Coordinates of C-alpha atoms in Angstrom, one line a residue:
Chain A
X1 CA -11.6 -17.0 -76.6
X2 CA -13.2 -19.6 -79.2
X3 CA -12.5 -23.0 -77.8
X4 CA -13.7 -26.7 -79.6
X5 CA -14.1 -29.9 -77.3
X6 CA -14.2 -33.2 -78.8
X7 CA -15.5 -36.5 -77.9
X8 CA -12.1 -38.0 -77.1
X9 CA -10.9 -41.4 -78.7
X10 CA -9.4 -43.1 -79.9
X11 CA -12.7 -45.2 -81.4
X12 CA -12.8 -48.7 -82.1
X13 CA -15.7 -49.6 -84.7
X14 CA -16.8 -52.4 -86.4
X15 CA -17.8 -52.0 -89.9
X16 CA -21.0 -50.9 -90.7
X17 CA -21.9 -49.7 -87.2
X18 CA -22.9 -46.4 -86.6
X19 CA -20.7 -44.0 -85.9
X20 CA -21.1 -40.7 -82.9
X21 CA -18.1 -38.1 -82.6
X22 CA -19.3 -35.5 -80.6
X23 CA -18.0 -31.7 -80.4
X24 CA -19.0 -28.9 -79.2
X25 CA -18.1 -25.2 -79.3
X26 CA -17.8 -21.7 -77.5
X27 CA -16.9 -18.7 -79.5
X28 CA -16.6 -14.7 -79.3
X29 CA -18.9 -14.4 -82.7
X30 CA -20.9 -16.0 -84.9
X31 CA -19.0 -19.1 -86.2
X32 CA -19.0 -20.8 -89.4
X33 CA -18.3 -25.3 -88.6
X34 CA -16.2 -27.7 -90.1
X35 CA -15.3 -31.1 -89.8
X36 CA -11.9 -31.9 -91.1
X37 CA -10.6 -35.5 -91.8
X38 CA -6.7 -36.5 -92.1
X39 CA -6.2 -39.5 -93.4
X40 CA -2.9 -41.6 -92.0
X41 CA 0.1 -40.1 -93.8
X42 CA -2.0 -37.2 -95.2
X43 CA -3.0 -33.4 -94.5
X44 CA -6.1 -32.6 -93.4
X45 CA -9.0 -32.2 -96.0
X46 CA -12.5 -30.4 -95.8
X47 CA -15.3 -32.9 -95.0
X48 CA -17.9 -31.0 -94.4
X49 CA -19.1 -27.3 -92.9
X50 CA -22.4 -25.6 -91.6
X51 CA -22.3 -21.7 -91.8
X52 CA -25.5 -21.1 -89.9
X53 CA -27.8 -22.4 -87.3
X54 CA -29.5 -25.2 -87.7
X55 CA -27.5 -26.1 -91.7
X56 CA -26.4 -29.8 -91.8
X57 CA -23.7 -30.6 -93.7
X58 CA -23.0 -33.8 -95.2
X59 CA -20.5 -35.7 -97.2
X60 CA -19.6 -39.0 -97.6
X61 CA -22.6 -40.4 -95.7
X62 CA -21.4 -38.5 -92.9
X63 CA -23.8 -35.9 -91.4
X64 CA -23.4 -32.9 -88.6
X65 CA -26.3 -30.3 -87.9
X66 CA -25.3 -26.9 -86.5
X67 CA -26.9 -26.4 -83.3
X68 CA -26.8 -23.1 -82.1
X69 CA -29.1 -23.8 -78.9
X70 CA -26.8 -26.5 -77.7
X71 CA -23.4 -25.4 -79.4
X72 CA -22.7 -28.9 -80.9
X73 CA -21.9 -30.1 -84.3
X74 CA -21.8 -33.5 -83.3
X75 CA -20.3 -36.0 -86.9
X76 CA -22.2 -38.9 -87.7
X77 CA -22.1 -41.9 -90.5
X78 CA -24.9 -44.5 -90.5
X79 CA -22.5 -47.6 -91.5
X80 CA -19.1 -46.6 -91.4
X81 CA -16.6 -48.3 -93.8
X82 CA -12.5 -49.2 -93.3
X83 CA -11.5 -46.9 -95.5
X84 CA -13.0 -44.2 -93.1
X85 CA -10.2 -45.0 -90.7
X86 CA -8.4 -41.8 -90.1
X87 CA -8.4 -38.7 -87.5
X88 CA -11.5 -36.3 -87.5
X89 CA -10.7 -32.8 -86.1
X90 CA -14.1 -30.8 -85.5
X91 CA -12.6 -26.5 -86.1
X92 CA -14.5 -23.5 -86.4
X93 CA -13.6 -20.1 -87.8
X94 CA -15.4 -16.9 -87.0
X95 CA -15.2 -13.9 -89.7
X96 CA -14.0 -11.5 -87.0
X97 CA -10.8 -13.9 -85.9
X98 CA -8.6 -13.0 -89.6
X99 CA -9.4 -16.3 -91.1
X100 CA -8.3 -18.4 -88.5
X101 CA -9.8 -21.8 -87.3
X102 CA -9.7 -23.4 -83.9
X103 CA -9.5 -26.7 -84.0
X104 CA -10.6 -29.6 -81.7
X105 CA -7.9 -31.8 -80.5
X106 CA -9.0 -34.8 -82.8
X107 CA -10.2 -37.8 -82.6
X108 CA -8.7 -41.0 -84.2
X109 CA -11.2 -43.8 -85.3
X110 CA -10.0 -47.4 -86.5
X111 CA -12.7 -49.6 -88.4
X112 CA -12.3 -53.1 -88.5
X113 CA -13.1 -55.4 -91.0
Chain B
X1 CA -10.8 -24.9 -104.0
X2 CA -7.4 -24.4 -103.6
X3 CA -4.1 -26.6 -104.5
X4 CA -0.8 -27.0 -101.9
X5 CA 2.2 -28.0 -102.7
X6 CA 4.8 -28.3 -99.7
X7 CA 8.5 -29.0 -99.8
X8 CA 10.1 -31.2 -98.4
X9 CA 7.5 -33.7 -97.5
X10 CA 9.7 -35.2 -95.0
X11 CA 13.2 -34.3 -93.7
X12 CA 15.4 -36.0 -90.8
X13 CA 17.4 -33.0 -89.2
X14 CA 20.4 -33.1 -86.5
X15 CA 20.1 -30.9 -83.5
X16 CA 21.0 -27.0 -83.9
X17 CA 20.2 -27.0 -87.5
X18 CA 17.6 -25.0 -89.2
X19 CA 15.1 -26.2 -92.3
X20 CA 13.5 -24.1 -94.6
X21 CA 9.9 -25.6 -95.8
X22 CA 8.4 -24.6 -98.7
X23 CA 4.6 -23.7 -99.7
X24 CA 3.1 -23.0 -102.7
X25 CA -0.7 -22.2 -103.6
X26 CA -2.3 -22.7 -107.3
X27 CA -4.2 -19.2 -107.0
X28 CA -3.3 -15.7 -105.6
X29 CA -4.3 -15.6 -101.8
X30 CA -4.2 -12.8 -98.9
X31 CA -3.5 -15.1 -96.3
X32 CA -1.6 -17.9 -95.6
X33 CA -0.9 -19.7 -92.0
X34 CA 1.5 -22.1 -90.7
X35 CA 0.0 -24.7 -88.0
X36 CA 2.4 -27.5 -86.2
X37 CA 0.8 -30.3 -85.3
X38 CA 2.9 -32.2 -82.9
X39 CA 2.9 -35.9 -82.3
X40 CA -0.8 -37.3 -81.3
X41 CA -1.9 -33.6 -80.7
X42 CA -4.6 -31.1 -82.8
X43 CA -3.0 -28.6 -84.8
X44 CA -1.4 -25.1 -83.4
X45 CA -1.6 -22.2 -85.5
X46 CA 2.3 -20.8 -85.2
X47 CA 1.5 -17.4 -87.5
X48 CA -0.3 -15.8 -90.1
X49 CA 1.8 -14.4 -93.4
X50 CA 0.1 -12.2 -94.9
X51 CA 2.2 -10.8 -98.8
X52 CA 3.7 -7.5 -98.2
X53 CA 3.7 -7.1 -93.9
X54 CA 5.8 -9.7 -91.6
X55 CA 4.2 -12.4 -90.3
X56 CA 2.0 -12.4 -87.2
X57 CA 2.6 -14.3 -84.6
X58 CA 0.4 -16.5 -82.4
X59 CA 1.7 -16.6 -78.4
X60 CA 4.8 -19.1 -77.7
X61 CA 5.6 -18.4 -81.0
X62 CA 8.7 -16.1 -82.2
X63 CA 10.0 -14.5 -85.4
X64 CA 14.1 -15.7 -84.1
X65 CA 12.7 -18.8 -83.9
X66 CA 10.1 -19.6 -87.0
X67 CA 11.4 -17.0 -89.9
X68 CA 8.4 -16.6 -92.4
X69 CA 8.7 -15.4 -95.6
X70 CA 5.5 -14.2 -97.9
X71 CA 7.1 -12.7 -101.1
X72 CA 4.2 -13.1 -103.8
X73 CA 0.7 -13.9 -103.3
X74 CA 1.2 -17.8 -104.1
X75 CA 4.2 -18.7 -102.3
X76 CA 5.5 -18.5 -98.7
X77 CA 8.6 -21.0 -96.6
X78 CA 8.6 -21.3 -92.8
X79 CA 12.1 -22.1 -91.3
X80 CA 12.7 -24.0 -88.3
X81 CA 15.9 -22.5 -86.9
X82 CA 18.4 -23.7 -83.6
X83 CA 16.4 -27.3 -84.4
X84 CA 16.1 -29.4 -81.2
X85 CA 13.6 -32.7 -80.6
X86 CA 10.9 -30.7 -79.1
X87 CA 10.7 -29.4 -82.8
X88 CA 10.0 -32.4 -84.4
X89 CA 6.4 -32.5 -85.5
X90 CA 4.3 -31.9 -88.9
X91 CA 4.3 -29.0 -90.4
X92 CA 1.1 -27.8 -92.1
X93 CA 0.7 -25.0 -94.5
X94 CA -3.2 -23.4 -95.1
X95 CA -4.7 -21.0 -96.9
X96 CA -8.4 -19.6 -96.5
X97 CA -10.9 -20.3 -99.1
X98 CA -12.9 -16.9 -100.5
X99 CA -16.6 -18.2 -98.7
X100 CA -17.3 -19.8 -95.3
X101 CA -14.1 -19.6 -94.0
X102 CA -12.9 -23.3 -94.5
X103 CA -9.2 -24.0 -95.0
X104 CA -7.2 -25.5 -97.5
X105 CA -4.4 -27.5 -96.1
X106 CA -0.9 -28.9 -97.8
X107 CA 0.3 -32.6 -97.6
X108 CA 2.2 -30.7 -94.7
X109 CA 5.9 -31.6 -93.7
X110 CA 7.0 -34.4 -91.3
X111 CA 10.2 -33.3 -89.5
X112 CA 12.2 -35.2 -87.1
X113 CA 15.1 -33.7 -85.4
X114 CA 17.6 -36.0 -83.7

């Protein structure tokens, strides 16, 4: 079955360091990527998505390529901010699976002033 | 994009009781799923409700246990009967958007059962 497997946390930042959350993936098909965020007391929200090898999506200042060879989409921001405090769940969805996502089990990151 | 609404946003619940959440999309949708997403944990999809068919279930899911109903293309509730501890978690309503397969979640539903 599809499975993702993130970096686990939680992670402890300093602002304006650069920021690593690695995931990687194993599905039946050919997956479309996502990276969602959920902010504390909040849903989750879209922050970005790769639909074929080798995209990279971006948003925010945060960055994740599609690599089909390794089966990562590894998230990354440059300088990451306090207000980027919140739980990032890496999912994927494959067009064969009914519209369903598999998501990663999360990973909460705190930035401190 | 898509816009959803859930109801309540938070409830407190005794033991044995059942709760009846709410979702409601701004646009017509085929699908719709319910996830749980339990204390510190990712989210679990509990079923698919698709307008029109009963819901599908995911495994350690039932329909005795998590009712769905899917009457119009925009709206669809979740109840949470026989209510014990183990229940308490958030409840997240999503719907698929029409490209790439990305979700669009509700505010979703904290419930605590005491």
């Amino acid at each position: 079955g599809d499975s993702v497997t993130q970096m686990e946390g939680p992670v402890t930042l300093s602002e304006e360091a650069f920021l690593t959350i690695n995931c990687t993936y194993t599905a039946t098909g050919y997956p479309s990527l996502f990276w969602y965020v959920q902010y504390p007391g909040e849903g989750l929200q879209l922050l970005l998505k790769a639909t074929k090898a080798d995209d990279k999506g971006s948003n925010k200042g945060f960055e994740a390529t599609y690599r089909k060879e390794t089966t990562s989409f590894h998230l990354e921001k440059g300088s990451v901010q306090v207000s980027d405090s919140a739980v990032y769940f890496c999912a994927l969805s494959v067009n064969t699976n009914a519209g369903k996502s598999t998501f990663g089990d999360g990973t909460t990151l705190t930035v401190k002033p | 994009s898509a816009v959803i609404s859930q109801k309540p946003s938070r409830d407190i619940c005794q033991r044995g009781t059942s709760l009846t959440i709410q979702c409601q999309v701004d646009s017509q949708v085929t699908m719709m799923f319910w996830y749980r997403q339990q204390p510190g944990q990712s989210l679990t999809l509990i079923a698919t409700a698709n307008q029109g068919s009963e819901a599908t279930y995911e495994s350690g899911f039932v329909i005795d246990k998590f009712p769905i109903s899917r009457p119009n293309l925009t709206f669809s509730t979740l109840t949470v009967s026989n209510m014990s501890p183990e229940d308490s978690s958030i409840y997240l309503c999503s719907v698929e958007a029409a490209t790439d397969n990305e979700q669009f979640f509700g505010p979703g539903t904290r419930l605590t059962v005491l």
